CSV table of C-alpha atoms in Angstrom, one decimal:
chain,number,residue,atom,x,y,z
E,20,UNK,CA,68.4,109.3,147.8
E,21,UNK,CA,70.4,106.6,149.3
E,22,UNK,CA,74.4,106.7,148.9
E,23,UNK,CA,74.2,103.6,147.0
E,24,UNK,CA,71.6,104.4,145.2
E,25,UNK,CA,73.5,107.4,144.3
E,26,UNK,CA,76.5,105.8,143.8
E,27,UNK,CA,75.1,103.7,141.1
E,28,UNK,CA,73.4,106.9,139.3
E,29,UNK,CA,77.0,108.5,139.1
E,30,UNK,CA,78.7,105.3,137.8
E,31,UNK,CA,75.6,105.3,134.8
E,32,UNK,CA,76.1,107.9,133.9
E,33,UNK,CA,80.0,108.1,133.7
E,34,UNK,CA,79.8,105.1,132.0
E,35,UNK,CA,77.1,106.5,129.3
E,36,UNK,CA,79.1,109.8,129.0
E,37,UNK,CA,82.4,108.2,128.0
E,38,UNK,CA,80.6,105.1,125.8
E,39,UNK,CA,78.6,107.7,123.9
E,40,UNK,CA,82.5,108.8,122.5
E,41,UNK,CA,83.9,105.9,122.4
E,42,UNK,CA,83.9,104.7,118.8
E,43,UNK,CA,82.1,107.1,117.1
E,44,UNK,CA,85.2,108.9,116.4
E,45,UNK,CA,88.0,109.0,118.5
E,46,UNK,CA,87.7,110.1,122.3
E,47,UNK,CA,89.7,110.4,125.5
E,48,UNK,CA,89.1,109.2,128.9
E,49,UNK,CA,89.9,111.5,131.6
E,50,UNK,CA,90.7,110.2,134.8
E,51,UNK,CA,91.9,111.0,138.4
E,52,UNK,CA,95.0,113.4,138.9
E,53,UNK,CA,98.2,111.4,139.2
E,54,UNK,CA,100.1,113.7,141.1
E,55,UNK,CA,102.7,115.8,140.6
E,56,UNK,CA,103.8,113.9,137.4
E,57,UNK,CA,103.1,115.1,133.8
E,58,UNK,CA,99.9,112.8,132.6
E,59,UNK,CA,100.8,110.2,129.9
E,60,UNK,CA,98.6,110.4,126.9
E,61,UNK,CA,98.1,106.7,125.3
E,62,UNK,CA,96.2,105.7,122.4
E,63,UNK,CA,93.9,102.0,121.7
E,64,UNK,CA,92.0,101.5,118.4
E,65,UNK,CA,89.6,98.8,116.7
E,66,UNK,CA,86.9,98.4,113.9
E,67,UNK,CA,83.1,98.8,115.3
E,68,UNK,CA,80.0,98.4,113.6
E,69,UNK,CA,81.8,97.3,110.3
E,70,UNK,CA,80.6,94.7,108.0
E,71,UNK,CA,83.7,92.2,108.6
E,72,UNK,CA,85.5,91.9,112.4
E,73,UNK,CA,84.5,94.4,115.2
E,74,UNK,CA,86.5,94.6,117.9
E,75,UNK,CA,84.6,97.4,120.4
E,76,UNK,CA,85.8,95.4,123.8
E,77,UNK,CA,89.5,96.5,123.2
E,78,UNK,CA,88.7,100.0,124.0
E,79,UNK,CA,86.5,99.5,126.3
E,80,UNK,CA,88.6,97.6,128.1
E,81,UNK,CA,91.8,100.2,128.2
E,82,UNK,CA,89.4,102.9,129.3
E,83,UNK,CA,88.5,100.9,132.0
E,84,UNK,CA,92.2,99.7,132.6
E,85,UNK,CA,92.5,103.7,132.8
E,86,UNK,CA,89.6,104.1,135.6
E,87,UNK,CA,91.3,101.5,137.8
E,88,UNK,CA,95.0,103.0,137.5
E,89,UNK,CA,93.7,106.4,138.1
E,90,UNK,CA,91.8,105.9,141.3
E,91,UNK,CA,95.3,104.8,142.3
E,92,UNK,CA,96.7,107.6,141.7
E,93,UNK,CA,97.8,106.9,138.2
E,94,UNK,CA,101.1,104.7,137.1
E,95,UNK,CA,103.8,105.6,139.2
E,96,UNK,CA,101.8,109.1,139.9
E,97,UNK,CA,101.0,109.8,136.0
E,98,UNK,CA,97.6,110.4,135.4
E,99,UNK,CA,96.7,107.8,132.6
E,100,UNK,CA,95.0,109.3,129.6
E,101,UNK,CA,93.4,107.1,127.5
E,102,UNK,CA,92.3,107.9,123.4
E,103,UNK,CA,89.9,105.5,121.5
E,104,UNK,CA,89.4,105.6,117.8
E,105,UNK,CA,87.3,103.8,115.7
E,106,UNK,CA,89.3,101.7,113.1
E,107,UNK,CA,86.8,101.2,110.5
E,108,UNK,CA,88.7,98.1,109.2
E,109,UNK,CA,89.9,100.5,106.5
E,110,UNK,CA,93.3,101.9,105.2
E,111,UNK,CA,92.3,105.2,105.8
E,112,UNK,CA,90.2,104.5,108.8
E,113,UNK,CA,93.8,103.3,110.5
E,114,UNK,CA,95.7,105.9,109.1
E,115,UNK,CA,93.4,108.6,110.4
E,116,UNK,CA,93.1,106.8,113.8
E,117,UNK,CA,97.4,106.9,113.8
E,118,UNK,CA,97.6,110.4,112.5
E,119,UNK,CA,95.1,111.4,115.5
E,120,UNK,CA,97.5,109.6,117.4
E,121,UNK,CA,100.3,111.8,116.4
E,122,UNK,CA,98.8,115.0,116.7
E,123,UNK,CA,97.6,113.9,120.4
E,124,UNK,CA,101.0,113.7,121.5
E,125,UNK,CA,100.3,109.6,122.5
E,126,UNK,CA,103.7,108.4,124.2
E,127,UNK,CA,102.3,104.6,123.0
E,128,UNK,CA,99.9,103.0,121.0
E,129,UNK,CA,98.5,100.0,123.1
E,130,UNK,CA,96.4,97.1,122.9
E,131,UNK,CA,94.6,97.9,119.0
E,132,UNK,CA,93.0,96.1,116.1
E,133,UNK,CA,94.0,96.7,112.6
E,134,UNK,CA,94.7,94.6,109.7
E,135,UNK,CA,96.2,97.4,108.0
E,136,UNK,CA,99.7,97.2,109.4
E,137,UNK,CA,101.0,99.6,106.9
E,138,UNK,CA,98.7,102.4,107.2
E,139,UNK,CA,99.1,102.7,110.5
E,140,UNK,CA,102.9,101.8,111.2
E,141,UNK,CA,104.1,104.5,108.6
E,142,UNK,CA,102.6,107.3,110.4
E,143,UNK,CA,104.1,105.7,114.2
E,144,UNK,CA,107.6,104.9,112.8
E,145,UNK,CA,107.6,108.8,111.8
E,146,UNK,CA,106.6,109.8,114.8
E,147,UNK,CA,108.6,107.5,117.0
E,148,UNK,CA,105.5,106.4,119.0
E,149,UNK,CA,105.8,102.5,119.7
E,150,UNK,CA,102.9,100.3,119.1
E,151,UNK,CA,102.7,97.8,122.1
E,152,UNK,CA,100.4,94.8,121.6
E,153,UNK,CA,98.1,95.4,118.9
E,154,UNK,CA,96.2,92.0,118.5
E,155,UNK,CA,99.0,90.1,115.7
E,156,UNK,CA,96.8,90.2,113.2
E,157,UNK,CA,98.9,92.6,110.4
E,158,UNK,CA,102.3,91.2,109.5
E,159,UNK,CA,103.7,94.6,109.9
E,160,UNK,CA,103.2,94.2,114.1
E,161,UNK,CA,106.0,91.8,113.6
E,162,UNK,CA,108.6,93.8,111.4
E,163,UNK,CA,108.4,97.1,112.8
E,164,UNK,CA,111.2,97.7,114.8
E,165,UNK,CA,109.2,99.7,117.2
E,166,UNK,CA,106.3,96.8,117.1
E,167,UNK,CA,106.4,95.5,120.9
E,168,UNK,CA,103.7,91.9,120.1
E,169,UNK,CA,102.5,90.5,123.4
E,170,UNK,CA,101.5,87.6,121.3
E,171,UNK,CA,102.6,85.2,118.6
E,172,UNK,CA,99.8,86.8,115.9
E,173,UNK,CA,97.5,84.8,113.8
E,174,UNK,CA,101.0,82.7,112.7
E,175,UNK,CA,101.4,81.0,115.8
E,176,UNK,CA,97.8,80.6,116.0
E,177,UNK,CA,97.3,78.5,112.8
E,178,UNK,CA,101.0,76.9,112.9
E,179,UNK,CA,100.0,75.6,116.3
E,180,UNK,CA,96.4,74.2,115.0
E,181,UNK,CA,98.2,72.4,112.7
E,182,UNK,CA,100.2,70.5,115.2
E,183,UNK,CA,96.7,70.8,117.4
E,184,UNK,CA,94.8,68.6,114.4
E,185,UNK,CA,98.2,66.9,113.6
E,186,UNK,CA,96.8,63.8,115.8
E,187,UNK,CA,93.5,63.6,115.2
E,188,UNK,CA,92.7,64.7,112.2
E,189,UNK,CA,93.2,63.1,108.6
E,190,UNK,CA,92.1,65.4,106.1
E,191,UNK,CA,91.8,69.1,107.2
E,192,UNK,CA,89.9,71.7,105.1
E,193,UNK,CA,91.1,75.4,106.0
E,194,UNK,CA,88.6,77.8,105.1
E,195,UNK,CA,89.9,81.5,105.5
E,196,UNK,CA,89.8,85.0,104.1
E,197,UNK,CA,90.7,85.8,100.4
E,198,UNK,CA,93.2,88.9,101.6
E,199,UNK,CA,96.9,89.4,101.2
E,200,UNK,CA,96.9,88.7,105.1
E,201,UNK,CA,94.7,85.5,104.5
E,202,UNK,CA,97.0,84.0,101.9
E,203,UNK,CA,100.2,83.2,104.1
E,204,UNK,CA,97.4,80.9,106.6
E,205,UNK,CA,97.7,77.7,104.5
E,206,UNK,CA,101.6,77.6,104.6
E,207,UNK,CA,101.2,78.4,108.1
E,208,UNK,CA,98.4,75.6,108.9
E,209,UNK,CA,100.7,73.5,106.5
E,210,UNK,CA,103.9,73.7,109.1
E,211,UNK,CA,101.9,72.4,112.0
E,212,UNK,CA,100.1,69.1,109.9
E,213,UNK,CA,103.5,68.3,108.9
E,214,UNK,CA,104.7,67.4,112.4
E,215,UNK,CA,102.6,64.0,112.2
E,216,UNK,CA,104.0,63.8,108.3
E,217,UNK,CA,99.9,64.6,106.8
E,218,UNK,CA,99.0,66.2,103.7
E,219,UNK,CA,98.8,69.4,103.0
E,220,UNK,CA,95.1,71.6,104.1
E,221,UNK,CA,92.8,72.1,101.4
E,222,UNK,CA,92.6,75.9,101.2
E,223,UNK,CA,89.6,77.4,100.7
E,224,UNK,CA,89.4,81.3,100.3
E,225,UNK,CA,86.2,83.0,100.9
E,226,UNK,CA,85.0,86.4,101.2
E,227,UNK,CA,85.6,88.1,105.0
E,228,UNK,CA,82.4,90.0,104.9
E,229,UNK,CA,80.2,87.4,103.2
E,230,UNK,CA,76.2,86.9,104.5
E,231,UNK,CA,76.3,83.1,103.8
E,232,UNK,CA,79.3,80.6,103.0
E,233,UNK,CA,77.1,77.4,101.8
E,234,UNK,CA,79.5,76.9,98.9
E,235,UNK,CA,82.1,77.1,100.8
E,236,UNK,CA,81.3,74.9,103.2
E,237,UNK,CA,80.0,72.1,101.3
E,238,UNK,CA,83.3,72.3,99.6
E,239,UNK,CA,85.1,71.6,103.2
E,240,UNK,CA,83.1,69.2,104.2
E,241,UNK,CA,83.6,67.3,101.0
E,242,UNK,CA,87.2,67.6,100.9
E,243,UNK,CA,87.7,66.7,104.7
E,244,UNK,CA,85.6,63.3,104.2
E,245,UNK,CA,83.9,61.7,107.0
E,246,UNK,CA,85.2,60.0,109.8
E,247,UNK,CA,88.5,61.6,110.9
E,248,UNK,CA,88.3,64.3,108.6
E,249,UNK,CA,88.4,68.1,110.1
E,250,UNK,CA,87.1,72.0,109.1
E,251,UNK,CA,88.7,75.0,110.2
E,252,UNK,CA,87.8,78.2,110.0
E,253,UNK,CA,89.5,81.3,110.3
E,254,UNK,CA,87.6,83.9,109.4
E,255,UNK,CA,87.3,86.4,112.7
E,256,UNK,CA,84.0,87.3,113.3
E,257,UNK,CA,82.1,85.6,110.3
E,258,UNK,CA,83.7,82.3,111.9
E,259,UNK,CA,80.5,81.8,113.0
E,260,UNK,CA,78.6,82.5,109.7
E,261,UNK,CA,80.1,79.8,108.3
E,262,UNK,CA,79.5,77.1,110.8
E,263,UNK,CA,75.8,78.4,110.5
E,264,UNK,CA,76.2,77.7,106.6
E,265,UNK,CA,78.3,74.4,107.5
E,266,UNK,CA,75.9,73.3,110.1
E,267,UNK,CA,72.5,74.0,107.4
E,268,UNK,CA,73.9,71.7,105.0
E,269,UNK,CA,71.6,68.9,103.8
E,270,UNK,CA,73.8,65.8,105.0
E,271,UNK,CA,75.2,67.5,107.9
E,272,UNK,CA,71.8,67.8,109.5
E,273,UNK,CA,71.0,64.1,108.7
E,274,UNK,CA,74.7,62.7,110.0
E,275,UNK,CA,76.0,66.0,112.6
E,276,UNK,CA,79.2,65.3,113.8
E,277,UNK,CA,80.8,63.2,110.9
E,278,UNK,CA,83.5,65.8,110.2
E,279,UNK,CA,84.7,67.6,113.6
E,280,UNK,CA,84.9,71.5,113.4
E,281,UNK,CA,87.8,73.6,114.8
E,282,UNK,CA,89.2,77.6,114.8
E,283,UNK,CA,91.5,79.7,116.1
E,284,UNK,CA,91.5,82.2,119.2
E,285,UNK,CA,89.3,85.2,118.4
E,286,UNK,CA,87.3,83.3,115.4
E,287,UNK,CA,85.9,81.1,118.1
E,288,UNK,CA,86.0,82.5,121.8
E,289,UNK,CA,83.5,81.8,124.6
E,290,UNK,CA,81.2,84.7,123.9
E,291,UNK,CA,80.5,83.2,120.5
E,292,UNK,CA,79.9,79.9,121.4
E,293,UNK,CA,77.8,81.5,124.4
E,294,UNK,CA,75.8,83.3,121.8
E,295,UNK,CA,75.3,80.1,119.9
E,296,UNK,CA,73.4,78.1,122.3
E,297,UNK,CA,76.7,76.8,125.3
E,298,UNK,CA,76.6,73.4,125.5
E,299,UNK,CA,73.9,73.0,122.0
E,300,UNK,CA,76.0,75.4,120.0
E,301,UNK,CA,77.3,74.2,117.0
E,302,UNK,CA,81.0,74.5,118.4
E,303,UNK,CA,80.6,71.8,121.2
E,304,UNK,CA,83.6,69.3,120.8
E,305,UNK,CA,85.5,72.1,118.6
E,306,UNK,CA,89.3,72.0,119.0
E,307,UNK,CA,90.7,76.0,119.3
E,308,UNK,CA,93.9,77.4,119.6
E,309,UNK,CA,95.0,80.3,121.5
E,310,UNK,CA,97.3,82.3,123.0
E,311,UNK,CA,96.5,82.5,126.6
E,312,UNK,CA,95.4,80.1,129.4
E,313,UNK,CA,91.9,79.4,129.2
E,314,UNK,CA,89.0,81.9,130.5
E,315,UNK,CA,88.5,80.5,133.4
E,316,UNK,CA,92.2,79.9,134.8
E,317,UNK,CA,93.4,81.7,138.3
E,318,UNK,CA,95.6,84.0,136.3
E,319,UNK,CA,92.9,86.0,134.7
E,320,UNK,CA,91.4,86.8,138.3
E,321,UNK,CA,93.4,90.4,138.3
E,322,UNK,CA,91.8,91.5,135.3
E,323,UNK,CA,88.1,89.9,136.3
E,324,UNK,CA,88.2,91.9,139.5
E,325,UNK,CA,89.4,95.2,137.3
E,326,UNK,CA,86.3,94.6,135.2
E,327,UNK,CA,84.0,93.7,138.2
E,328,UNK,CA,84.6,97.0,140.1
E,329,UNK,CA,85.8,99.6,137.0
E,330,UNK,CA,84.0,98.6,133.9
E,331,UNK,CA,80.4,99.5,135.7
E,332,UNK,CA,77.8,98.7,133.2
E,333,UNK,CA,79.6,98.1,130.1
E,334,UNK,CA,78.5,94.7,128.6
E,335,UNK,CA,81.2,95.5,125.9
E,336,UNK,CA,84.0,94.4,128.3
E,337,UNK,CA,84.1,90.5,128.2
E,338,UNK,CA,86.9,89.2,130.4
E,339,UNK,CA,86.4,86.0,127.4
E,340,UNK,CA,86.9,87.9,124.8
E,341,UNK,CA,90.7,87.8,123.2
E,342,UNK,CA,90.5,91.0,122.4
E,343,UNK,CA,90.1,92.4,125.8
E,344,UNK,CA,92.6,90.0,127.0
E,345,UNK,CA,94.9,91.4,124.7
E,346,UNK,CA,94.4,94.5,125.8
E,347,UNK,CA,94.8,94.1,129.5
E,348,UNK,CA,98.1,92.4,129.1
E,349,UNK,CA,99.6,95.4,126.8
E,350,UNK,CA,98.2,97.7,128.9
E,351,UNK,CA,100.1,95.9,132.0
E,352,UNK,CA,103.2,95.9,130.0
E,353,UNK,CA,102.5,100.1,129.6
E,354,UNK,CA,102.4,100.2,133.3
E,355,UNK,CA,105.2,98.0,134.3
E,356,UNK,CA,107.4,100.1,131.9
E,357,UNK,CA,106.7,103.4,132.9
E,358,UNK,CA,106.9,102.1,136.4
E,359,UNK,CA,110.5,101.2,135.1
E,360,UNK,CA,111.6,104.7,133.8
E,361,UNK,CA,110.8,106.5,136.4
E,362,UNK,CA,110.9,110.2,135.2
E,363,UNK,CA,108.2,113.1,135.7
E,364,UNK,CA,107.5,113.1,132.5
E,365,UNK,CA,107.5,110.2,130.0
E,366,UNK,CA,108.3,110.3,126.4
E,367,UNK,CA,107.9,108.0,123.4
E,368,UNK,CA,111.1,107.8,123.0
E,369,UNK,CA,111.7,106.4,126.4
E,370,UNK,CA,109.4,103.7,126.4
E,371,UNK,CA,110.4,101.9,123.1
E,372,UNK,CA,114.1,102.5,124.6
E,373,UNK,CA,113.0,101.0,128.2
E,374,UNK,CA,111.6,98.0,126.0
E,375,UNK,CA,114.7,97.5,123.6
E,376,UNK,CA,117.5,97.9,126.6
E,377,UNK,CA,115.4,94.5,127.9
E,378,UNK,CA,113.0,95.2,130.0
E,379,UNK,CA,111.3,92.1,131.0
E,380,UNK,CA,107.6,92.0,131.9
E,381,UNK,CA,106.0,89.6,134.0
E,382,UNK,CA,102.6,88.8,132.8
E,383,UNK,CA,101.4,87.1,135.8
E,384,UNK,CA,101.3,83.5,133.9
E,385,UNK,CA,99.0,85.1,131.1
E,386,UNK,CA,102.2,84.8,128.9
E,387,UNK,CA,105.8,84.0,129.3
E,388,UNK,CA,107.7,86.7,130.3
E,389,UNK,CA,108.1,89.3,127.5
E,390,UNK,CA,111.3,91.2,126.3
E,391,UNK,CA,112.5,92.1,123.1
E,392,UNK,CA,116.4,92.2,122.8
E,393,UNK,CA,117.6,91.1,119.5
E,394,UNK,CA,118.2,88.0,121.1
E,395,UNK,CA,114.9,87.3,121.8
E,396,UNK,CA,113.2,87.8,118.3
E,397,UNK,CA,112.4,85.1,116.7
E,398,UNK,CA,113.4,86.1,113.4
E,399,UNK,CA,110.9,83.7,111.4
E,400,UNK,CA,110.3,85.7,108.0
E,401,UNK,CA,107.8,88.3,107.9
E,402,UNK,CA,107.3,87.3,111.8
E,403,UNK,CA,111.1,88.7,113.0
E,404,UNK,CA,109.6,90.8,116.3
E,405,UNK,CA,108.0,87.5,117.4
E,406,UNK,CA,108.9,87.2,121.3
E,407,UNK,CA,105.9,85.1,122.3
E,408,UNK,CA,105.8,82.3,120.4
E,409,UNK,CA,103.5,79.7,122.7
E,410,UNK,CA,100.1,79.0,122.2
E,411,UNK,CA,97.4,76.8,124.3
E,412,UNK,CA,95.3,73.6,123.0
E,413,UNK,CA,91.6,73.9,124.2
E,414,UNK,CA,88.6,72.2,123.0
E,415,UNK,CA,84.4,73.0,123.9
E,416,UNK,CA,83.4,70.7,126.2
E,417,UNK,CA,79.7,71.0,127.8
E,418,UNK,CA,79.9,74.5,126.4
E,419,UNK,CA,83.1,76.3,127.9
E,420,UNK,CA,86.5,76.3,126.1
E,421,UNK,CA,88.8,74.7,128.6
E,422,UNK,CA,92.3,73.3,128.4
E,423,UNK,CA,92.8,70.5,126.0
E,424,UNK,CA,96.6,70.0,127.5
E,425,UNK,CA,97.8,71.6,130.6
E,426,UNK,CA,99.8,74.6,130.1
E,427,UNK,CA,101.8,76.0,126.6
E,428,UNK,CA,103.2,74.6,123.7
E,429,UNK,CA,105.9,76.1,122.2
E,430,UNK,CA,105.4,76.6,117.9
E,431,UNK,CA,108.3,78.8,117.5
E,432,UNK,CA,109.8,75.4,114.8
E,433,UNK,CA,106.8,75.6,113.6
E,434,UNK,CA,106.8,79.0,112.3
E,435,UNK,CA,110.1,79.0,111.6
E,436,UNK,CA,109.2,76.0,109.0
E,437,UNK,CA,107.1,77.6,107.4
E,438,UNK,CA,107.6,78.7,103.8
C-alpha cells in the first residue's frame, strides 16, 4: 500500500472513529501531547437530529480546531481536549450537557448552541466555568457575568435588518417563532424600521418545529402588499420551510417576486440557499443580515485552510455555515487567552479573570476586537454583556451571499432603542 494511500485510510478512519461519538451523547477528542503542560479540558454543545434547529457543524468544527492546535503541539504547549454533547434543543438536554461539563473538569465552555440559557448557565455560574461564544441566541449569553458573546446575538441581528429594510422596504411582515425567546424579535425589528420613521412589522408567530407554514405565509404576504412590500423570516432552520410554503402560494407562483423576501444570519446562510437550487433558489435577491464578513472575504482564509487540511472527510464542517464560524472565532479567543496566562496548568478561574482584567482579542477582521471590561458592555436591557455590537448587510446575488455595503454597521442605538 502506497503512503498516500495509507495516509488517507488513517485519516477515514480517525475521522469515522471520533464522528461515530460525536453527538450521540457526549464525547471527547483526544489529540497530540502538548508538552510538558497539564492538558486543558474544554467543552462545545448543540442540538442534532431534533425536530426544530440542528446545529451538528459547531462540534465538528471545535474538534477539528482541536486536531490542528494539537499537531502543534497544543496552545501554548497544552494539549487541547475537546468534549461534544448533544444539546437536544431541550431544558434538560442542556442541563445534562452543562452538568457533564462540570463533572469533566472543562476550564471553558466554547463555541455552543442552546436556546435554553438558563438551564445551562445555572449549572456554569456554580461551577465558575465561563461560557465563551455560544452562538447569541439565549438572552442569558448576554447577562451572565461569566457570558464572554463573540457576537451581538439574534438582537443585533434583527435590530440591524430593520435598519437593513429601513430603505427599501414599505411594509415588512416578520414571521418568527412563538417562544419566550421569539417574542422580544418584533421590538427588536421595530428599532431598526424606525430609523427611516416606518411603521411598525406585522408580527407573525408560528410554530419553530412546524412541517408547513402556508397560513402563515399567506398572512405575510398579504400584510406586506405588493410592490415595495417585504417578508422576513426568522425562524433558524425551518427558515426555509416557510419560503417553501411562501413560494407554493397560488398568486406568488403566477406574480414571483412581487414582495421581496429577507432573514437573518443562520436562518438563511449559503449552505441553505445552496441546497435550494444557488442562483434558482427561492432566496436569490434576499437581503440577510449577519454578523461576520461575507463567506467568501480574505479573512475567513485561516479557518478554510484549518478545515481543508484537519477536518478530513467531515461534510459536517461548512466554512459557510454561521455556526461553524462562530465556533472558530470562540475557539481563537480560547487560544489567544490561554496563550495570555501563561501557567502550566490553566484553570477556569483564570480564564474568565484573563477576559474581565481586558484582555483584548484580535479576531483577524472577523470581528472588531473583543474585550469585556465594564466599560465595554453595552448595557442595553436583557443584552448588558453585548461587546460586539456590528453586524454586515448582504444580499443573494446569482446565488452567493455577498456584501450588500462594504464593511460593518454599527446597531449598538439600535438595540439600545429598543423597548
Amino acid at each position: 500500500m502506497t503512503g498516500r494511500r495509507l495516509t488517507s485510510l488513517l485519516a477515514y478512519v480517525t475521522t469515522a472513529a471520533t464522528g461515530a461519538s460525536l453527538l450521540t451523547g457526549c464525547g471527547v477528542l483526544p489529540g497530540a501531547t502538548g508538552g510538558s503542560r497539564e492538558p486543558v479540558t474544554v467543552m462545545t454543545w448543540a442540538p442534532d437530529q431534533t425536530r426544530a434547529t440542528n446545529m451538528p457543524g459547531m462540534p465538528a468544527m471545535a474538534q477539528t480546531f482541536a486536531r490542528w492546535v494539537n499537531s502543534q503541539g497544543g496552545i501554548d504547549g497544552h494539549e487541547l481536549r475537546v468534549l461534544t454533547c448533544n444539546e437536544q434543543n431541550s431544558t434538560a438536554g442542556a442541563a445534562a450537557c452543562a452538568r457533564r461539563a462540570v463533572r469533566e473538569k472543562a476550564v471553558a465552555v466554547v463555541g455552543s448552541y442552546s436556546q435554553n440559557g438558563r438551564a445551562f448557565m445555572a449549572p456554569l455560574e456554580a461551577a465558575g466555568i465561563p461560557y465563551i461564544g455560544g452562538y447569541g441566541i439565549a438572552e442569558d449569553e448576554f447577562t451572565s457575568p461569566l457570558s464572554y458573546p463573540v457576537n451581538g446575538g439574534v438582537a443585533s441581528l434583527v435590530a440591524g435588518h430593520g435598519m437593513q429594510l429601513a430603505d427599501s422596504c414599505e411594509r415588512v411582515s416578520l414571521v418568527r417563532p412563538d417562544t419566550a425567546s421569539g417574542d422580544r424579535l418584533p421590538e427588536l425589528l421595530d428599532s431598526g424600521l424606525r430609523k427611516a420613521s416606518h411603521q411598525r412589522a406585522v408580527d407573525i408567530p408560528a410554530l419553530e418545529d412546524s412541517a408547513e407554514y402556508t397560513e402563515q405565509a399567506d398572512r405575510a404576504r398579504t400584510r406586506a402588499g405588493g410592490e415595495k412590500g417585504c417578508v422576513t423570516a426568522v425562524l433558524g432552520e425551518r427558515t426555509q420551510t416557510f419560503f417553501d410554503s411562501f413560494r407554493r402560494l397560488p398568486e406568488q407562483e403566477k406574480k414571483p417576486g412581487t414582495v421581496r423576501i429577507s432573514s437573518v444570519l443562520g436562518s438563511v446562510d449559503q449552505p441553505v440557499i445552496d441546497r435550494t437550487g444557488g442562483p434558482h433558489s427561492p432566496f436569490e435577491g434576499a437581503f440577510v443580515t449577519g454578523w461576520y464578513p461575507a463567506e467568501g472575504d480574505k479573512s475567513w482564509e485561516p479557518m478554510r485552510k484549518v478545515i481543508q487540511e484537519f477536518a478530513f472527510v467531515d461534510n459536517r464542517v461548512d466554512p459557510a455555515d454561521a455556526g461553524v464560524q462562530t465556533t472558530w472565532i470562540a475557539y481563537t479567543v480560547l487560544k489567544k487567552v490561554i496563550e495570555s496566562i501563561d501557567e502550566d496548568e490553566i484553570t477556569a478561574w483564570q480564564i474568565s479573570h484573563a477576559l474581565d482584567r481586558g484582555e483584548r482579542i484580535d479576531t483577524g477582521g472577523l470581528t472588531p476586537s473583543l474585550r469585556w471590561k465594564y466599560e465595554d458592555l453595552l448595557g442595553a436591557p436583557g443584552f448588558t454583556r453585548i461587546v460586539n455590537h456590528e453586524v454586515t448587510f448582504q444580499v443573494v446575488r446569482q446565488g452567493r451571499l455577498v456584501a450588500q455595503k462594504p464593511g460593518f454597521v454599527d446597531v449598538g442605538e439600535t438595540v439600545l432603542s429598543a423597548p
